[in-house]
Short mmCIF file of C-alpha atoms in Angstrom, two decimals:
data_model
loop_
_atom_site.label_atom_id
_atom_site.label_comp_id
_atom_site.label_asym_id
_atom_site.label_seq_id
_atom_site.Cartn_x
_atom_site.Cartn_y
_atom_site.Cartn_z
CA MET C 14 -23.03 19.76 9.93
CA ASP C 15 -21.03 22.90 9.66
CA VAL C 16 -18.66 23.71 12.62
CA SER C 17 -18.92 27.43 13.64
CA ASN C 18 -16.34 27.37 16.49
CA ILE C 19 -13.79 25.07 17.82
CA GLU C 20 -12.38 25.79 21.31
CA LEU C 21 -9.20 24.06 22.68
CA ILE C 22 -10.17 22.79 26.18
CA LYS C 23 -6.92 20.95 26.99
CA LYS C 24 -3.79 19.97 25.26
CA ASN C 25 -3.22 16.01 24.93
CA SER C 26 -0.18 14.98 26.92
CA ASN C 27 0.00 11.62 25.25
CA ILE C 28 3.66 11.01 24.13
CA LEU C 29 2.62 8.84 21.05
CA LEU C 30 0.11 11.67 19.70
CA THR C 31 2.51 14.20 20.45
CA PHE C 32 5.18 12.23 18.20
CA LYS C 33 2.38 11.85 15.52
CA SER C 34 1.80 15.34 15.63
CA LEU C 35 5.51 16.43 15.22
CA ILE C 36 5.88 14.10 12.14
CA ARG C 37 2.61 15.04 10.47
CA ASN C 38 3.47 18.92 11.01
CA SER C 39 6.76 18.57 9.43
CA ILE C 40 5.12 17.46 6.13
CA LYS C 41 4.62 20.57 4.11
CA ASN C 42 1.09 21.31 2.94
CA ASP C 43 1.83 21.34 -0.84
CA LYS C 44 1.50 18.95 -3.91
CA ALA C 45 4.37 16.64 -2.78
CA GLY C 46 3.13 16.74 0.87
CA GLU C 47 -0.30 15.22 -0.44
CA TYR C 48 1.69 12.30 -1.70
CA ILE C 49 3.95 11.82 1.18
CA ASN C 50 0.74 11.93 3.44
CA ILE C 51 -0.86 9.24 1.47
CA PHE C 52 2.29 6.94 1.04
CA PHE C 53 3.93 7.45 4.30
CA LEU C 54 1.06 8.12 6.73
CA GLY C 55 -1.88 6.66 4.84
CA ASN C 56 -3.53 10.10 5.33
CA ASP C 57 -5.70 11.05 2.30
CA ASN C 58 -7.93 13.53 4.15
CA ASN C 59 -6.35 16.52 1.98
CA PHE C 60 -6.35 14.72 -1.34
CA ASP C 61 -8.25 16.06 -4.31
CA ASN C 62 -11.63 13.92 -4.36
CA ASP C 63 -11.82 14.68 -8.23
CA LEU C 64 -8.57 13.19 -8.67
CA THR C 65 -9.47 10.15 -6.57
CA SER C 66 -12.57 9.52 -8.71
CA LYS C 67 -10.40 9.62 -11.60
CA PHE C 68 -8.16 6.97 -10.06
CA GLN C 69 -11.35 4.67 -9.74
CA LYS C 70 -12.31 5.15 -13.40
CA LEU C 71 -8.87 4.10 -14.70
CA GLY C 72 -8.81 1.09 -12.03
CA ILE C 73 -5.56 2.44 -10.42
CA SER C 74 -7.12 3.39 -6.91
CA HIS C 75 -5.67 0.33 -5.33
CA LEU C 76 -2.12 1.96 -5.74
CA PHE C 77 -2.97 4.68 -3.34
CA ALA C 78 -4.11 2.39 -0.38
CA LEU C 79 -1.39 2.13 2.31
CA SER C 80 -0.77 -1.43 1.85
CA GLY C 81 1.92 -4.33 1.77
CA THR C 82 3.84 -2.15 -0.65
CA GLN C 83 4.94 0.16 1.82
CA ILE C 84 5.78 -2.60 4.45
CA SER C 85 7.53 -4.65 1.92
CA PHE C 86 9.60 -1.45 0.85
CA LEU C 87 10.57 -0.67 4.36
CA ILE C 88 11.64 -4.37 5.20
CA VAL C 89 13.75 -4.44 1.81
CA ILE C 90 15.47 -1.15 2.84
CA ILE C 91 16.21 -1.93 6.35
CA SER C 92 17.20 -5.60 5.49
CA PHE C 93 19.81 -4.17 3.09
CA PHE C 94 21.34 -2.11 5.45
CA LEU C 95 21.48 -4.84 8.24
CA LYS C 96 23.10 -7.13 5.73
CA LYS C 97 25.90 -4.62 5.17
CA ILE C 98 26.74 -4.88 8.87
CA ASN C 99 26.51 -8.74 9.14
CA PHE C 100 23.45 -8.96 11.32
CA SER C 101 22.26 -12.60 11.87
CA LEU C 102 18.67 -13.51 10.39
CA LYS C 103 17.12 -13.52 13.86
CA LEU C 104 18.55 -10.04 14.85
CA GLN C 105 17.57 -8.76 11.34
CA PHE C 106 14.00 -10.10 12.32
CA LEU C 107 14.21 -8.33 15.75
CA VAL C 108 15.36 -5.01 14.39
CA ILE C 109 12.78 -4.95 11.48
CA PHE C 110 10.14 -6.00 13.87
CA PHE C 111 10.85 -3.27 16.28
CA ILE C 112 10.92 -0.38 13.45
CA LEU C 113 7.65 -1.85 11.78
CA VAL C 114 5.82 -1.56 15.39
CA LEU C 115 7.20 2.06 15.81
CA TYR C 116 5.99 2.77 12.11
CA TYR C 117 2.47 1.05 12.91
CA LEU C 118 2.02 3.47 15.71
CA ILE C 119 2.38 6.73 13.66
CA ILE C 120 0.27 5.74 10.53
CA GLU C 121 -3.42 5.71 10.04
CA SER C 122 -4.08 2.11 10.99
CA CYS C 123 -6.32 -0.01 8.45
CA ALA C 124 -7.20 -3.40 7.72
CA ALA C 125 -4.86 -3.66 4.85
CA ILE C 126 -1.83 -2.47 6.87
CA ASP C 127 -2.68 -5.14 9.57
CA ARG C 128 -2.78 -7.84 6.95
CA ALA C 129 0.48 -6.78 5.47
CA LEU C 130 2.17 -6.76 8.99
CA ILE C 131 0.70 -10.16 9.90
CA PHE C 132 1.45 -11.79 6.51
CA ASN C 133 5.14 -10.58 6.75
CA LEU C 134 5.44 -11.51 10.36
CA VAL C 135 4.08 -15.07 9.91
CA PHE C 136 6.21 -15.61 6.76
CA ALA C 137 9.44 -14.20 8.27
CA LEU C 138 9.14 -16.39 11.26
CA ASN C 139 8.64 -19.50 8.93
CA ASN C 140 11.90 -18.58 6.88
CA ILE C 141 14.02 -17.81 10.10
CA PHE C 142 13.06 -20.68 12.05
CA ASN C 143 12.70 -23.24 9.17
CA PHE C 144 9.33 -24.51 10.15
CA ASN C 145 8.80 -25.59 6.48
CA ILE C 146 5.05 -24.65 6.70
CA LYS C 147 3.72 -24.40 3.09
CA PRO C 148 2.78 -20.87 1.94
CA SER C 149 -1.10 -22.14 1.53
CA PHE C 150 -1.07 -23.08 5.20
CA LEU C 151 0.76 -19.70 6.02
CA ILE C 152 -1.68 -17.84 4.24
CA LEU C 153 -4.60 -19.56 6.30
CA LEU C 154 -2.78 -18.96 9.67
CA SER C 155 -2.47 -15.18 8.68
CA LEU C 156 -5.97 -14.72 7.97
CA SER C 157 -6.94 -16.79 11.14
CA ILE C 158 -5.00 -14.32 13.31
CA LEU C 159 -6.43 -11.35 11.47
CA PHE C 160 -10.05 -12.47 11.79
CA PHE C 161 -9.31 -13.33 15.48
CA ILE C 162 -8.12 -9.69 15.99
CA ASN C 163 -11.19 -8.43 14.12
CA PRO C 164 -13.91 -10.30 12.30
CA PHE C 165 -15.13 -7.53 10.68
CA TYR C 166 -12.17 -6.99 8.53
CA ILE C 167 -14.00 -9.24 5.98
CA TYR C 168 -16.18 -6.23 5.12
CA ASP C 169 -13.43 -3.66 4.52
CA ILE C 170 -12.86 -2.94 0.75
CA GLY C 171 -9.07 -2.40 1.13
CA PHE C 172 -8.68 -5.74 2.99
CA GLN C 173 -10.80 -7.50 0.36
CA TYR C 174 -8.50 -6.08 -2.58
CA SER C 175 -5.13 -6.34 -0.91
CA THR C 176 -5.91 -9.82 0.45
CA ILE C 177 -7.34 -11.49 -2.70
CA ILE C 178 -4.62 -9.91 -4.94
CA SER C 179 -1.61 -10.91 -2.51
CA VAL C 180 -2.77 -14.39 -1.80
CA THR C 181 -3.19 -15.09 -5.54
CA LEU C 182 0.10 -13.67 -6.48
CA ILE C 183 1.71 -15.72 -3.66
CA LEU C 184 0.25 -18.91 -4.91
CA ILE C 185 1.28 -18.03 -8.37
CA MET C 186 4.82 -17.28 -7.15
CA MET C 187 5.09 -20.66 -5.77
CA LYS C 188 4.98 -22.29 -9.08
CA LYS C 189 8.33 -20.38 -9.89
CA GLU C 190 7.93 -20.28 -13.66
CA LYS C 191 10.78 -18.37 -15.41
CA THR C 192 9.24 -15.98 -18.06
CA ASN C 193 10.17 -12.70 -19.56
CA LYS C 194 9.92 -9.50 -17.32
CA ILE C 195 7.29 -7.90 -19.55
CA ILE C 196 5.28 -11.33 -19.85
CA GLU C 197 5.48 -11.51 -16.01
CA LEU C 198 4.24 -7.93 -15.61
CA LEU C 199 1.34 -8.39 -17.91
CA LYS C 200 0.51 -11.72 -16.09
CA ILE C 201 0.35 -9.89 -12.80
CA SER C 202 -1.66 -7.20 -14.06
CA TRP C 203 -4.20 -9.62 -15.79
CA VAL C 204 -4.50 -12.00 -12.85
CA SER C 205 -4.95 -8.93 -10.40
CA PHE C 206 -7.61 -7.63 -12.71
CA LEU C 207 -9.49 -10.90 -12.91
CA VAL C 208 -9.49 -11.82 -9.13
CA SER C 209 -10.46 -8.39 -8.01
CA LEU C 210 -13.32 -8.26 -10.64
CA PRO C 211 -16.05 -9.40 -8.18
CA ILE C 212 -15.08 -6.85 -5.65
CA SER C 213 -15.08 -3.96 -8.19
CA LEU C 214 -18.34 -5.07 -9.58
CA TYR C 215 -20.13 -5.35 -6.10
CA HIS C 216 -18.73 -1.99 -4.55
CA PHE C 217 -18.59 0.17 -7.96
CA SER C 218 -21.04 -1.53 -10.35
CA TYR C 219 -18.60 -0.69 -13.21
CA ILE C 220 -15.23 -1.87 -14.58
CA ASN C 221 -12.54 -0.53 -16.96
CA ILE C 222 -11.24 -3.32 -19.35
CA LEU C 223 -8.30 -0.99 -20.28
CA SER C 224 -7.11 -1.04 -16.52
CA ILE C 225 -5.08 -4.03 -17.42
CA ILE C 226 -3.04 -1.79 -19.94
CA TYR C 227 -2.98 1.13 -17.43
CA ASN C 228 -1.69 -0.89 -14.66
CA LEU C 229 1.26 -2.07 -16.84
CA PHE C 230 2.50 1.55 -16.82
CA TYR C 231 1.17 2.90 -13.51
CA VAL C 232 2.26 -0.04 -11.21
CA PRO C 233 5.83 0.44 -12.02
CA PHE C 234 5.65 4.33 -12.18
CA ILE C 235 4.20 4.52 -8.81
CA ASN C 236 6.06 1.78 -7.06
CA ILE C 237 9.42 2.52 -8.36
CA ILE C 238 9.28 6.18 -8.86
CA ILE C 239 6.78 8.05 -6.83
CA PHE C 240 6.29 5.89 -3.86
CA PRO C 241 9.90 5.49 -2.95
CA LEU C 242 10.59 9.23 -3.69
CA ALA C 243 7.70 10.01 -1.27
CA MET C 244 9.19 7.85 1.41
CA ILE C 245 12.75 9.40 0.82
CA CYS C 246 11.41 12.97 0.84
CA VAL C 247 10.48 12.48 4.72
CA ILE C 248 14.16 12.27 5.49
CA PHE C 249 15.26 14.70 2.82
CA PRO C 250 12.70 17.46 2.19
CA PHE C 251 14.83 19.23 -0.29
CA LEU C 252 14.01 16.43 -2.88
CA SER C 253 10.22 17.57 -2.96
CA SER C 254 10.74 19.38 -6.14
CA LEU C 255 11.86 16.36 -7.83
CA LEU C 256 9.03 14.31 -6.59
CA GLU C 257 6.45 17.23 -7.84
CA VAL C 258 7.86 17.01 -11.33
CA PHE C 259 6.85 13.11 -11.44
CA ILE C 260 3.38 14.06 -9.79
CA TYR C 261 2.58 16.43 -12.55
CA ILE C 262 3.68 13.94 -15.12
CA PHE C 263 1.48 11.37 -13.37
CA GLU C 264 -1.52 13.55 -12.91
CA GLY C 265 -1.40 14.91 -16.34
CA SER C 266 -1.64 11.40 -17.72
CA VAL C 267 -4.38 10.72 -15.44
CA ASN C 268 -6.52 13.71 -16.52
CA LEU C 269 -5.84 12.85 -20.27
CA LEU C 270 -6.86 9.07 -19.90
CA SER C 271 -9.73 9.84 -17.60
CA ASN C 272 -11.60 11.33 -20.56
CA VAL C 273 -11.30 8.21 -22.60
CA LYS C 274 -14.71 6.54 -22.57
CA ILE C 275 -13.69 3.35 -24.34
CA GLY C 276 -13.36 0.35 -21.97
CA THR C 277 -15.67 1.23 -19.29
CA ILE C 278 -18.59 -1.12 -18.53
CA VAL C 279 -21.36 -0.27 -16.19
CA LEU C 280 -23.35 -3.26 -14.80
CA ALA C 281 -26.28 -3.45 -12.32
CA ARG C 282 -24.86 -4.21 -8.77
#
């Protein structure tokens, strides 16, 4: 349907929605604003659909789903400052939990974010109160809570990707094997590709073998440069021009690599 006319009947007086609107309206409608909206609010309504399809072709679309990466980044930053002022572990937990709840109220809620919050909450409580519960049991407990909240999360693609990859990496890290950083990154990329393979094939009917190599570059580039800058630009908007430089480098490489036909395998669903 095409909407021909929209009439404002009444303004919403909800404080939470007003707060959300203030934050969203403060983000500029430009190239940097698109990425800030995605990484900070999980809102991709204004993002280029053509570019999104190229991300899927390269096998890097998972980097643009609001997920545990954002939650983990916030926890690390907040923890860093709280440790500087000698907050106890329990007090740190309460402050972080309060901030995460506020953040949760302003973002676009999704299954992947709920998973990240529950996982972090359960693992944090286990560490603070020394319950000594095995990580494998903590994972099962977290998933049980999530499916109690909403059993239909099991059908959400973002939830499937984030859960299977996160759980696998947690179980791998339990072994604590000391390896070279490059080897470790290659291992993570290869394992993430393998465990997410059934999900990719089921939903999209094709895979890109080269995504293992692409992720070696794009995972650090997004997680270390673009994502943190996008979050920082929310507080310091004058850094948006710097963010745009890295965005153009990123999008230029995506446009170039998306024309490479080698490595793509299309299979029947």
